[in-house]
PDB file of C-alpha atoms in Angstrom:
ATOM      1  CA  ILE A   1      17.240  -2.617  18.187  1.00 96.00           C
ATOM      2  CA  SER A   2      15.986  -5.801  18.981  1.00 97.00           C
ATOM      3  CA  PHE A   3      13.066  -7.156  16.971  1.00 98.00           C
ATOM      4  CA  THR A   4      11.348 -10.451  17.712  1.00 98.00           C
ATOM      5  CA  CYS A   5       8.054 -11.562  15.929  1.00 97.00           C
ATOM      6  CA  ALA A   6       6.176 -14.820  16.265  1.00 96.00           C
ATOM      7  CA  SER A   7       2.594 -15.948  16.456  1.00 95.00           C
ATOM      8  CA  ASP A   8       0.796 -16.510  19.866  1.00 93.00           C
ATOM      9  CA  THR A   9       0.490 -20.189  19.403  1.00 92.00           C
ATOM     10  CA  GLY A  10       3.959 -20.613  17.700  1.00 93.00           C
ATOM     11  CA  THR A  11       2.102 -23.400  15.591  1.00 91.00           C
ATOM     12  CA  THR A  12       1.206 -21.765  12.336  1.00 90.00           C
ATOM     13  CA  ASP A  13       1.887 -23.135   8.811  1.00 91.00           C
ATOM     14  CA  TYR A  14       3.764 -20.007   8.306  1.00 91.00           C
ATOM     15  CA  GLU A  15       5.598 -19.860  11.795  1.00 94.00           C
ATOM     16  CA  ASP A  16       8.868 -19.905   9.753  1.00 94.00           C
ATOM     17  CA  PHE A  17       7.865 -16.990   7.543  1.00 94.00           C
ATOM     18  CA  ILE A  18       7.231 -14.600  10.494  1.00 94.00           C
ATOM     19  CA  ARG A  19       9.307 -15.592  13.460  1.00 96.00           C
ATOM     20  CA  ALA A  20      12.195 -13.538  14.261  1.00 97.00           C
ATOM     21  CA  ASP A  21      14.508 -12.897  17.309  1.00 98.00           C
ATOM     22  CA  LEU A  22      17.112 -10.343  15.879  1.00 98.00           C
ATOM     23  CA  HIS A  23      19.582  -7.618  17.562  1.00 98.00           C
ATOM     24  CA  GLY A  24      20.956  -4.886  15.744  1.00 97.00           C
ATOM     25  CA  ALA A  25      19.815  -2.741  12.968  1.00 95.00           C
ATOM     26  CA  ASP A  26      21.840  -4.844  10.178  1.00 97.00           C
ATOM     27  CA  ASP A  27      20.029  -7.834  11.241  1.00 98.00           C
ATOM     28  CA  VAL A  28      16.763  -6.341  11.713  1.00 97.00           C
ATOM     29  CA  MET A  29      16.494  -4.908   8.490  1.00 96.00           C
ATOM     30  CA  ALA A  30      17.952  -7.840   6.745  1.00 97.00           C
ATOM     31  CA  TRP A  31      15.286  -9.872   7.860  1.00 97.00           C
ATOM     32  CA  LYS A  32      12.947  -7.088   7.310  1.00 95.00           C
ATOM     33  CA  THR A  33      13.985  -6.689   3.583  1.00 96.00           C
ATOM     34  CA  ASP A  34      13.824 -10.415   2.934  1.00 96.00           C
ATOM     35  CA  HIS A  35      10.381 -10.686   4.964  1.00 94.00           C
ATOM     36  CA  ARG A  36       8.729  -7.681   2.756  1.00 92.00           C
ATOM     37  CA  SER A  37      10.541  -9.151  -0.505  1.00 95.00           C
ATOM     38  CA  ASN A  38       8.593 -12.487  -0.182  1.00 94.00           C
ATOM     39  CA  SER A  39       5.343 -11.112   1.207  1.00 91.00           C
ATOM     40  CA  PRO A  40       2.291 -10.077  -1.442  1.00 88.00           C
ATOM     41  CA  TYR A  41       2.344  -6.616  -2.897  1.00 88.00           C
ATOM     42  CA  PRO A  42       0.167  -4.183  -1.999  1.00 87.00           C
ATOM     43  CA  LEU A  43       0.384  -5.441   1.602  1.00 85.00           C
ATOM     44  CA  ARG A  44      -0.506  -2.884   4.326  1.00 88.00           C
ATOM     45  CA  HIS A  45       0.400  -3.094   8.150  1.00 89.00           C
ATOM     46  CA  ASN A  46      -1.680  -0.817   9.661  1.00 91.00           C
ATOM     47  CA  GLY A  47      -0.969   0.020  13.376  1.00 90.00           C
ATOM     48  CA  THR A  48      -3.720   1.653  15.326  1.00 89.00           C
ATOM     49  CA  ASN A  49      -4.654   2.571  18.903  1.00 91.00           C
ATOM     50  CA  VAL A  50      -1.013   3.339  19.287  1.00 93.00           C
ATOM     51  CA  PHE A  51      -0.670   4.245  23.036  1.00 94.00           C
ATOM     52  CA  PRO A  52       2.347   5.118  25.884  1.00 96.00           C
ATOM     53  CA  THR A  53       2.563   2.537  28.469  1.00 96.00           C
ATOM     54  CA  GLY A  54       5.258   4.057  30.359  1.00 96.00           C
ATOM     55  CA  ILE A  55       8.649   5.934  30.576  1.00 96.00           C
ATOM     56  CA  GLU A  56      12.023   4.203  32.109  1.00 93.00           C
ATOM     57  CA  ASN A  57      15.383   5.034  31.623  1.00 91.00           C
ATOM     58  CA  GLY A  58      14.782   7.695  29.181  1.00 89.00           C
ATOM     59  CA  GLU A  59      13.096   5.365  26.712  1.00 96.00           C
ATOM     60  CA  LEU A  60       8.994   5.094  25.930  1.00 97.00           C
ATOM     61  CA  SER A  61       7.427   2.125  25.752  1.00 97.00           C
ATOM     62  CA  PHE A  62       4.319   1.872  23.838  1.00 97.00           C
ATOM     63  CA  ALA A  63       1.589  -0.734  22.661  1.00 97.00           C
ATOM     64  CA  SER A  64      -0.520  -0.736  19.717  1.00 96.00           C
ATOM     65  CA  TYR A  65      -2.738  -2.940  17.586  1.00 96.00           C
ATOM     66  CA  ILE A  66      -1.485  -4.488  13.959  1.00 95.00           C
ATOM     67  CA  PHE A  67      -3.626  -5.121  11.278  1.00 93.00           C
ATOM     68  CA  VAL A  68      -2.628  -6.494   7.664  1.00 92.00           C
ATOM     69  CA  THR A  69      -4.648  -6.774   4.940  1.00 92.00           C
ATOM     70  CA  LYS A  70      -3.696  -7.759   1.086  1.00 92.00           C
ATOM     71  CA  ILE A  71      -5.915  -7.254  -2.116  1.00 92.00           C
ATOM     72  CA  ILE A  72      -7.347  -9.972  -3.880  1.00 92.00           C
ATOM     73  CA  ASP A  73      -9.670  -9.304  -6.964  1.00 94.00           C
ATOM     74  CA  GLY A  74      -9.704  -5.458  -5.911  1.00 91.00           C
ATOM     75  CA  LYS A  75     -10.884  -6.157  -2.665  1.00 92.00           C
ATOM     76  CA  PRO A  76      -9.038  -6.030   0.697  1.00 88.00           C
ATOM     77  CA  HIS A  77      -8.841  -9.033   2.896  1.00 91.00           C
ATOM     78  CA  ASN A  78      -7.516  -9.959   6.303  1.00 90.00           C
ATOM     79  CA  VAL A  79      -4.103 -11.537   6.361  1.00 89.00           C
ATOM     80  CA  SER A  80      -3.403 -11.170  10.164  1.00 90.00           C
ATOM     81  CA  SER A  81      -3.527  -9.071  13.456  1.00 94.00           C
ATOM     82  CA  GLY A  82      -1.528  -8.959  16.512  1.00 95.00           C
ATOM     83  CA  VAL A  83      -0.272  -6.815  19.383  1.00 96.00           C
ATOM     84  CA  VAL A  84       3.275  -4.658  18.938  1.00 97.00           C
ATOM     85  CA  ARG A  85       4.938  -3.489  21.918  1.00 97.00           C
ATOM     86  CA  GLY A  86       7.906  -1.653  22.517  1.00 97.00           C
ATOM     87  CA  THR A  87      10.427   0.920  23.411  1.00 98.00           C
ATOM     88  CA  VAL A  88      11.476   4.123  21.922  1.00 97.00           C
ATOM     89  CA  ARG A  89      14.383   6.434  22.414  1.00 96.00           C
ATOM     90  CA  THR A  90      15.507   9.774  21.779  1.00 93.00           C
ATOM     91  CA  THR A  91      18.879  10.057  19.864  1.00 93.00           C
ATOM     92  CA  ASP A  92      20.921  13.239  18.181  1.00 93.00           C
ATOM     93  CA  THR A  93      18.842  12.465  15.027  1.00 94.00           C
ATOM     94  CA  GLY A  94      15.679  11.630  16.354  1.00 93.00           C
ATOM     95  CA  PRO A  95      13.431   8.924  17.927  1.00 94.00           C
ATOM     96  CA  ALA A  96      14.810   5.455  17.627  1.00 94.00           C
ATOM     97  CA  PHE A  97      13.285   2.067  17.881  1.00 95.00           C
ATOM     98  CA  SER A  98      15.227   0.475  20.847  1.00 96.00           C
ATOM     99  CA  ARG A  99      12.742  -2.689  20.831  1.00 97.00           C
ATOM    100  CA  VAL A 100       9.953  -4.029  18.667  1.00 97.00           C
ATOM    101  CA  GLU A 101       7.893  -7.185  19.693  1.00 97.00           C
ATOM    102  CA  VAL A 102       5.064  -8.423  17.258  1.00 97.00           C
ATOM    103  CA  VAL A 103       2.725 -11.191  18.493  1.00 96.00           C
ATOM    104  CA  LEU A 104       0.305 -11.950  15.635  1.00 95.00           C
ATOM    105  CA  ASP A 105      -3.200 -13.469  16.203  1.00 94.00           C
ATOM    106  CA  THR A 106      -3.824 -17.050  15.564  1.00 92.00           C
ATOM    107  CA  GLN A 107      -5.767 -18.643  18.310  1.00 88.00           C
ATOM    108  CA  ASP A 108      -9.403 -19.464  17.601  1.00 87.00           C
ATOM    109  CA  SER A 109     -11.927 -16.738  19.311  1.00 86.00           C
ATOM    110  CA  VAL A 110     -13.653 -18.392  22.263  1.00 84.00           C
ATOM    111  CA  ARG A 111     -16.428 -16.679  24.546  1.00 84.00           C
ATOM    112  CA  TYR A 112     -14.946 -13.941  26.527  1.00 81.00           C
ATOM    113  CA  ALA A 113     -16.263 -15.626  29.747  1.00 80.00           C
ATOM    114  CA  ASP A 114     -15.116 -19.073  28.623  1.00 79.00           C
ATOM    115  CA  HIS A 115     -11.409 -17.776  28.322  1.00 73.00           C
ATOM    116  CA  VAL A 116     -11.459 -16.121  31.342  1.00 68.00           C
ATOM    117  CA  VAL A 117     -12.643 -19.080  33.342  1.00 62.00           C
ATOM    118  CA  ALA A 118     -10.052 -21.205  31.449  1.00 54.00           C
ATOM    119  CA  GLU A 119      -7.067 -18.489  32.750  1.00 55.00           C
ATOM    120  CA  VAL A 120      -8.283 -18.786  36.268  1.00 53.00           C
ATOM    121  CA  ARG A 121      -8.467 -22.325  36.338  1.00 52.00           C
ATOM    122  CA  TRP A 122      -5.113 -22.599  34.889  1.00 53.00           C
ATOM    123  CA  ARG A 123      -3.439 -20.204  37.646  1.00 54.00           C
ATOM    124  CA  VAL A 124      -5.223 -21.930  40.373  1.00 49.00           C
ATOM    125  CA  ASP A 125      -3.840 -25.374  39.143  1.00 48.00           C
TER     126      ASP A 125
END
């Protein structure tokens, strides 16, 4: 497995805590164990809108939206959201992740029309 995680801007004050670029199950699980041990509890990671995006070389690619919450004073609070993309392969023991890429949302939201104009202008320049 390969696992990457970062924010969409790369400039958050917690970037060191979320950034990962790992290869191999042992390294991925060691990072996840450390990351989880140093995270709030309870902390919920909810994958929604999981859908397949293709099949290539016997692997199913997928995309999903992730929404993370924690509890403060008995009420849920947003921690983060983002997009997860990856691939899953079939093994003798069942499905296994081959690749997982997480990009967490940290950019301030803007009016969609303004974003699209900025993207088009950037590509033309």
